[in-house]
Short mmCIF file of C-alpha atoms in Angstrom, two decimals:
data_model
loop_
_atom_site.label_atom_id
_atom_site.label_comp_id
_atom_site.label_asym_id
_atom_site.label_seq_id
_atom_site.Cartn_x
_atom_site.Cartn_y
_atom_site.Cartn_z
CA MET A 1 2.66 7.07 44.65
CA ALA A 2 0.78 3.85 45.21
CA PRO A 3 2.11 1.55 47.92
CA GLU A 4 3.90 -1.62 46.95
CA GLY A 5 3.75 -4.87 48.90
CA ASN A 6 3.24 -4.08 52.57
CA GLY A 7 3.65 -0.42 51.63
CA PHE A 8 6.50 1.77 52.78
CA ARG A 9 7.55 3.41 49.52
CA LEU A 10 6.67 6.94 50.56
CA HIS A 11 7.05 9.86 48.19
CA ARG A 12 10.22 11.91 48.61
CA PRO A 13 9.45 15.65 49.00
CA SER A 14 10.27 17.95 46.11
CA ALA A 15 13.00 20.55 46.52
CA GLU A 16 11.02 22.95 44.36
CA GLY A 17 7.73 23.04 46.18
CA PRO A 18 5.65 21.93 49.13
CA GLY A 19 5.60 18.29 48.05
CA PRO A 20 3.77 16.00 45.66
CA VAL A 21 0.35 17.16 44.54
CA GLN A 22 -2.40 14.59 44.93
CA THR A 23 -4.41 14.03 41.78
CA ALA A 24 -7.70 12.23 41.28
CA THR A 25 -5.84 8.96 40.65
CA GLU A 26 -3.42 9.32 43.58
CA GLU A 27 -4.27 8.50 47.16
CA PRO A 28 -2.22 8.53 50.36
CA PRO A 29 -0.93 5.09 51.36
CA PRO A 30 -3.65 3.24 53.29
CA ILE A 31 -3.36 2.64 57.02
CA LEU A 32 -1.84 -0.78 57.64
CA ASP A 33 -3.57 -3.51 59.62
CA ASP A 34 -2.57 -3.99 63.23
CA ASP A 35 -0.95 -7.34 62.43
CA ALA A 36 0.97 -6.03 59.39
CA VAL A 37 4.78 -6.09 59.29
CA LEU A 38 6.64 -3.02 58.03
CA ASP A 39 10.08 -3.31 56.44
CA LEU A 40 11.96 -0.05 57.02
CA SER A 41 14.31 -0.83 54.12
CA THR A 42 11.41 -0.32 51.67
CA ASP A 43 11.18 3.38 52.54
CA ILE A 44 12.70 5.00 49.47
CA ALA A 45 13.93 7.88 51.63
CA GLY A 46 16.27 5.50 53.43
CA ASP A 47 18.86 5.41 50.64
CA ASP A 48 19.02 9.20 50.53
CA VAL A 49 19.36 9.35 54.32
CA GLU A 50 22.29 6.93 54.22
CA LEU A 51 23.89 8.91 51.41
CA THR A 52 23.63 12.12 53.45
CA LEU A 53 25.07 10.44 56.53
CA HIS A 54 27.88 8.98 54.45
CA ARG A 55 28.70 12.43 53.04
CA LEU A 56 28.82 13.77 56.58
CA ASP A 57 31.29 11.05 57.59
CA GLN A 58 33.43 11.79 54.53
CA GLU A 59 33.39 15.57 54.93
CA LEU A 60 34.05 15.81 58.66
CA VAL A 61 36.83 14.23 60.68
CA GLY A 62 35.99 13.35 64.29
CA LEU A 63 32.85 14.87 65.86
CA ALA A 64 31.61 11.42 66.90
CA ASN A 65 29.01 12.84 69.29
CA VAL A 66 27.59 15.15 66.60
CA LYS A 67 27.39 12.36 64.03
CA LEU A 68 25.70 10.12 66.58
CA ARG A 69 23.04 12.74 67.32
CA VAL A 70 22.41 13.28 63.59
CA ARG A 71 21.89 9.53 63.17
CA GLU A 72 19.53 9.49 66.16
CA ILE A 73 17.48 12.31 64.63
CA ALA A 74 17.35 10.43 61.32
CA ALA A 75 16.18 7.29 63.12
CA LEU A 76 13.52 9.25 65.05
CA LEU A 77 12.03 10.64 61.85
CA MET A 78 12.19 7.27 60.07
CA ILE A 79 10.27 5.66 62.94
CA ASP A 80 7.81 8.56 62.99
CA ARG A 81 7.08 7.88 59.30
CA ALA A 82 6.58 4.19 60.08
CA ARG A 83 4.16 5.02 62.91
CA GLN A 84 2.10 7.12 60.52
CA ARG A 85 1.61 4.05 58.30
CA PHE A 86 -0.15 2.36 61.20
CA GLY A 87 -2.21 5.44 61.99
CA LEU A 88 -0.33 6.06 65.24
CA GLU A 89 -0.79 9.76 65.84
CA SER A 90 1.76 11.63 67.94
CA ALA A 91 3.11 15.14 68.31
CA ARG A 92 5.38 16.31 65.50
CA PRO A 93 8.99 16.03 66.75
CA THR A 94 10.57 19.41 67.47
CA MET A 95 13.71 19.96 65.39
CA HIS A 96 14.93 23.39 66.50
CA MET A 97 18.61 23.06 67.40
CA SER A 98 21.61 24.69 69.02
CA PHE A 99 25.14 24.19 67.63
CA THR A 100 27.85 25.24 70.07
CA GLY A 101 31.55 25.16 69.29
CA GLY A 102 34.58 27.16 68.28
CA PRO A 103 35.22 28.53 64.80
CA GLY A 104 35.97 26.05 62.06
CA THR A 105 34.47 23.03 63.83
CA GLY A 106 31.96 22.13 61.10
CA LYS A 107 28.75 23.75 62.36
CA THR A 108 27.76 25.15 58.95
CA THR A 109 28.53 21.86 57.16
CA VAL A 110 26.36 19.91 59.60
CA ALA A 111 23.55 22.45 59.17
CA LEU A 112 23.62 21.88 55.40
CA ARG A 113 23.54 18.09 55.79
CA MET A 114 20.81 18.37 58.42
CA ALA A 115 18.66 20.35 55.98
CA GLU A 116 19.14 17.63 53.36
CA LEU A 117 18.21 14.94 55.86
CA LEU A 118 15.11 16.72 57.15
CA HIS A 119 13.95 17.35 53.59
CA THR A 120 14.49 13.75 52.55
CA LEU A 121 12.36 12.55 55.46
CA GLY A 122 9.57 15.00 54.67
CA TYR A 123 10.06 17.26 57.69
CA ILE A 124 10.80 20.40 55.64
CA ARG A 125 9.87 21.25 52.06
CA LYS A 126 13.24 22.48 50.83
CA PRO A 127 16.80 21.30 51.54
CA LYS A 128 18.07 24.85 51.98
CA VAL A 129 19.78 26.81 54.74
CA HIS A 130 19.32 30.56 55.03
CA THR A 131 22.19 31.93 57.14
CA VAL A 132 21.81 35.19 59.05
CA THR A 133 23.61 37.19 61.74
CA ARG A 134 22.47 39.94 64.07
CA ASP A 135 22.85 42.57 61.34
CA ASP A 136 20.30 40.73 59.18
CA LEU A 137 17.69 40.70 61.96
CA VAL A 138 18.09 43.71 64.23
CA GLY A 139 17.02 47.15 63.04
CA GLN A 140 18.61 50.45 63.94
CA PHE A 141 15.44 52.33 64.83
CA ILE A 142 11.91 51.72 66.13
CA GLY A 143 9.78 49.71 63.72
CA HIS A 144 12.74 48.45 61.69
CA THR A 145 13.46 45.16 63.47
CA ALA A 146 10.18 43.30 62.95
CA PRO A 147 10.17 43.67 59.13
CA LYS A 148 13.84 42.59 58.91
CA THR A 149 13.28 39.56 61.09
CA LYS A 150 10.10 38.50 59.29
CA GLU A 151 11.83 38.91 55.93
CA ALA A 152 14.61 36.54 57.07
CA ILE A 153 12.04 34.04 58.32
CA ALA A 154 10.18 34.26 55.01
CA LYS A 155 13.39 33.53 53.09
CA ALA A 156 14.00 30.48 55.26
CA ALA A 157 10.38 29.26 55.07
CA GLY A 158 10.20 25.58 54.22
CA GLY A 159 13.83 25.09 55.21
CA VAL A 160 16.36 25.98 57.90
CA LEU A 161 17.11 29.39 59.41
CA PHE A 162 20.72 29.29 60.64
CA ILE A 163 21.49 32.13 63.08
CA ASP A 164 25.26 32.44 63.43
CA GLU A 165 26.72 34.05 66.57
CA ALA A 166 23.18 34.06 67.96
CA TYR A 167 24.28 35.43 71.36
CA TYR A 168 24.74 38.87 69.78
CA LEU A 169 20.95 39.12 69.60
CA PHE A 170 20.87 39.64 73.36
CA ARG A 171 22.60 42.72 74.75
CA PRO A 172 21.22 43.37 78.24
CA GLU A 173 23.68 46.19 78.85
CA ASN A 174 21.95 48.28 76.16
CA GLU A 175 18.40 49.22 77.14
CA ARG A 176 17.72 50.64 73.68
CA ASP A 177 18.84 47.52 71.84
CA TYR A 178 16.22 45.88 69.60
CA GLY A 179 17.62 42.35 69.79
CA GLN A 180 15.02 41.33 72.36
CA GLU A 181 12.33 42.07 69.78
CA VAL A 182 13.97 39.54 67.44
CA ILE A 183 13.92 36.92 70.16
CA GLU A 184 10.22 37.53 70.86
CA ILE A 185 9.38 37.17 67.16
CA LEU A 186 11.46 33.99 66.92
CA LEU A 187 9.70 32.51 69.95
CA GLN A 188 6.34 33.03 68.28
CA GLU A 189 7.40 31.77 64.85
CA MET A 190 9.24 28.72 66.22
CA GLU A 191 6.01 27.64 67.87
CA ASN A 192 3.52 28.65 65.18
CA GLU A 193 5.57 27.55 62.15
CA ARG A 194 6.91 24.24 63.44
CA ALA A 195 5.57 22.55 60.33
CA SER A 196 7.51 24.75 57.92
CA LEU A 197 10.61 26.09 59.68
CA VAL A 198 13.60 24.77 61.61
CA VAL A 199 15.77 27.28 63.48
CA ILE A 200 19.39 26.51 64.35
CA PHE A 201 21.21 28.81 66.79
CA ALA A 202 25.00 28.68 66.56
CA GLY A 203 27.88 30.19 68.48
CA TYR A 204 30.70 29.77 70.99
CA PRO A 205 29.81 27.52 73.97
CA ASP A 206 30.25 29.94 76.89
CA ARG A 207 28.36 32.77 75.19
CA MET A 208 25.56 30.48 74.03
CA GLU A 209 25.12 29.18 77.57
CA ARG A 210 24.61 32.75 78.82
CA PHE A 211 22.32 33.48 75.89
CA PHE A 212 19.98 30.57 76.64
CA GLY A 213 20.25 31.20 80.39
CA ALA A 214 18.92 34.72 79.86
CA ASN A 215 16.15 33.49 77.53
CA PRO A 216 14.62 30.35 79.12
CA GLY A 217 11.59 30.48 76.83
CA LEU A 218 13.90 30.16 73.85
CA SER A 219 15.94 27.37 75.40
CA SER A 220 12.80 25.32 76.10
CA ARG A 221 11.94 25.37 72.40
CA VAL A 222 15.34 24.02 71.33
CA ALA A 223 15.14 20.23 71.47
CA HIS A 224 18.61 19.31 70.23
CA HIS A 225 21.85 20.77 71.59
CA LEU A 226 24.92 19.63 69.63
CA GLU A 227 28.42 20.37 70.93
CA PHE A 228 31.25 20.72 68.42
CA SER A 229 34.56 20.14 70.18
CA ASP A 230 37.84 21.62 69.00
CA TYR A 231 39.83 19.23 66.83
CA THR A 232 42.89 17.42 68.14
CA HIS A 233 46.28 17.68 66.44
CA SER A 234 45.87 14.30 64.73
CA GLU A 235 42.38 15.22 63.52
CA LEU A 236 43.64 18.53 62.11
CA LEU A 237 46.45 16.68 60.33
CA ALA A 238 43.88 14.33 58.80
CA ILE A 239 41.71 17.31 57.79
CA GLY A 240 44.73 18.90 56.12
CA GLY A 241 45.35 15.69 54.20
CA LEU A 242 41.74 15.61 52.97
CA MET A 243 41.88 19.25 51.89
CA VAL A 244 45.15 18.74 50.03
CA ALA A 245 43.79 15.69 48.19
CA GLU A 246 40.53 17.48 47.30
CA GLN A 247 42.54 20.15 45.48
CA ASN A 248 44.74 17.60 43.65
CA PHE A 249 47.86 18.38 45.65
CA ARG A 250 49.99 16.18 47.88
CA PHE A 251 52.58 16.64 50.62
CA ASP A 252 55.95 14.99 50.14
CA ASP A 253 57.30 13.24 53.24
CA ALA A 254 59.24 16.27 54.43
CA ALA A 255 56.25 18.55 53.93
CA GLN A 256 54.00 16.18 55.89
CA SER A 257 56.37 16.35 58.84
CA ALA A 258 56.70 20.13 58.49
CA PHE A 259 52.92 20.61 58.42
CA SER A 260 52.56 18.53 61.57
CA GLU A 261 55.07 20.83 63.26
CA TYR A 262 53.24 23.85 61.86
CA LEU A 263 49.98 22.71 63.43
CA SER A 264 51.60 22.18 66.81
CA ARG A 265 52.86 25.75 66.79
CA ARG A 266 49.77 27.33 65.26
CA MET A 267 47.39 25.71 67.76
CA GLU A 268 49.18 27.53 70.57
CA ARG A 269 48.80 30.94 68.98
CA PRO A 270 45.82 33.31 69.29
CA ARG A 271 42.78 33.20 67.00
CA PHE A 272 43.26 29.59 65.96
CA SER A 273 40.12 28.47 64.11
CA ASN A 274 40.42 24.70 63.71
CA ALA A 275 39.67 23.53 60.15
CA ARG A 276 39.34 27.13 58.96
CA SER A 277 42.93 27.84 60.02
CA VAL A 278 44.07 24.65 58.32
CA ARG A 279 42.46 25.76 55.05
CA ASN A 280 44.03 29.21 55.32
CA ALA A 281 47.44 27.66 55.99
CA LEU A 282 47.16 25.43 52.92
CA ASP A 283 46.17 28.41 50.77
CA ARG A 284 49.37 30.14 51.84
CA CYS A 285 51.36 26.97 51.15
CA ARG A 286 50.01 27.09 47.61
CA LEU A 287 51.14 30.71 47.27
CA ARG A 288 54.66 29.79 48.33
CA GLN A 289 54.65 26.75 46.05
CA ALA A 290 53.60 28.88 43.09
CA LYS A 291 56.40 31.38 43.74
CA ARG A 292 58.93 28.56 44.13
CA LEU A 293 57.90 26.90 40.87
CA VAL A 294 57.96 30.14 38.88
CA GLU A 295 61.46 30.87 40.15
CA LEU A 296 62.74 27.49 38.93
CA HIS A 297 62.79 28.86 35.36
CA ARG A 298 62.42 25.40 33.84
CA PRO A 299 59.67 23.24 32.34
CA LEU A 300 57.35 21.79 35.00
CA THR A 301 56.04 18.27 35.38
CA LYS A 302 52.70 17.16 36.72
CA THR A 303 54.47 16.03 39.88
CA ASP A 304 55.98 19.51 40.29
CA LEU A 305 52.53 21.09 40.07
CA MET A 306 50.97 18.67 42.55
CA THR A 307 53.67 18.51 45.21
CA LEU A 308 53.92 20.73 48.27
CA THR A 309 57.38 20.59 49.85
CA ASP A 310 58.72 21.48 53.28
CA ARG A 311 59.91 24.80 51.85
CA ASP A 312 56.30 25.70 51.13
CA VAL A 313 55.38 24.98 54.75
CA TYR A 314 58.40 26.42 56.57
CA GLY A 315 57.90 29.77 54.87
CA SER A 316 55.03 30.40 57.32
CA SER A 317 55.35 33.20 59.85
CA VAL A 318 54.98 30.68 62.70
CA PHE A 319 58.52 29.60 61.82
CA GLY A 320 59.71 33.18 61.47
CA GLY A 321 59.39 32.93 57.69
CA GLN A 322 62.57 30.87 57.41
CA SER A 323 63.26 27.19 56.95
CA PRO A 324 64.88 25.55 60.01
#
């Protein structure tokens, strides 16, 4: 695409291939003069970056530190593009990342938005995330691990490889475990394929700290460590409200109060998974609502079908299955 004005209308990468193909009539934007002025707002990728950041704000409650880091990464890549227009050569920024946090704290959602952002700014060719766990990478016998790991890397090529519960790759108590082979392959590929692959390691904070502590070579290649804190009660209540509205339901006043009480009790119980537990709770509220409406044995209004009542909440096992 030919430059316009002082020239910052760079081509947005294609999601279907390695990027725009230069033809005989197309040339890269020329290097700007030293005294030129560059308007960042003329970069056509900027609108898509803002849209992605806006979606992240809309989709996730809280996580201010995570959202700040994502904006910093976006700014870094925008400035790197601007430097290229002046012919200022520098090392390609490293984008391998670590996401640490409990279950249901938004790690996968942020990975998806990060892939979109990196693609928009030309860092990766495809806005895709290939998610794997230990079972997708580690073989069960000699010679099995390398092909599995390289196959996963090939599927993620041009995009993001998201390794969930990454600490399971390292099992020092088992001398015959093949997870260390995966780590060695990743170390090599993360360095050699920096131009075509971003790796995100994800998992619980304490286990990830031990994982990186036992693999310093891996830790040194991860430039961005993002911490996903557990949600507060008020944040979980807001998340529940967003989820209810997304599905075209609503809480009546009594149900809103009941759900707040439900969260207080559920957060104290084992295996609480933040937003994931909120979604599961709302699914069960819908089950109880459906049973309640069927048992009315009367015609139903739109309001009936949309409204979740306190009965639908208090039927949860955290209340003993009975309404107070």
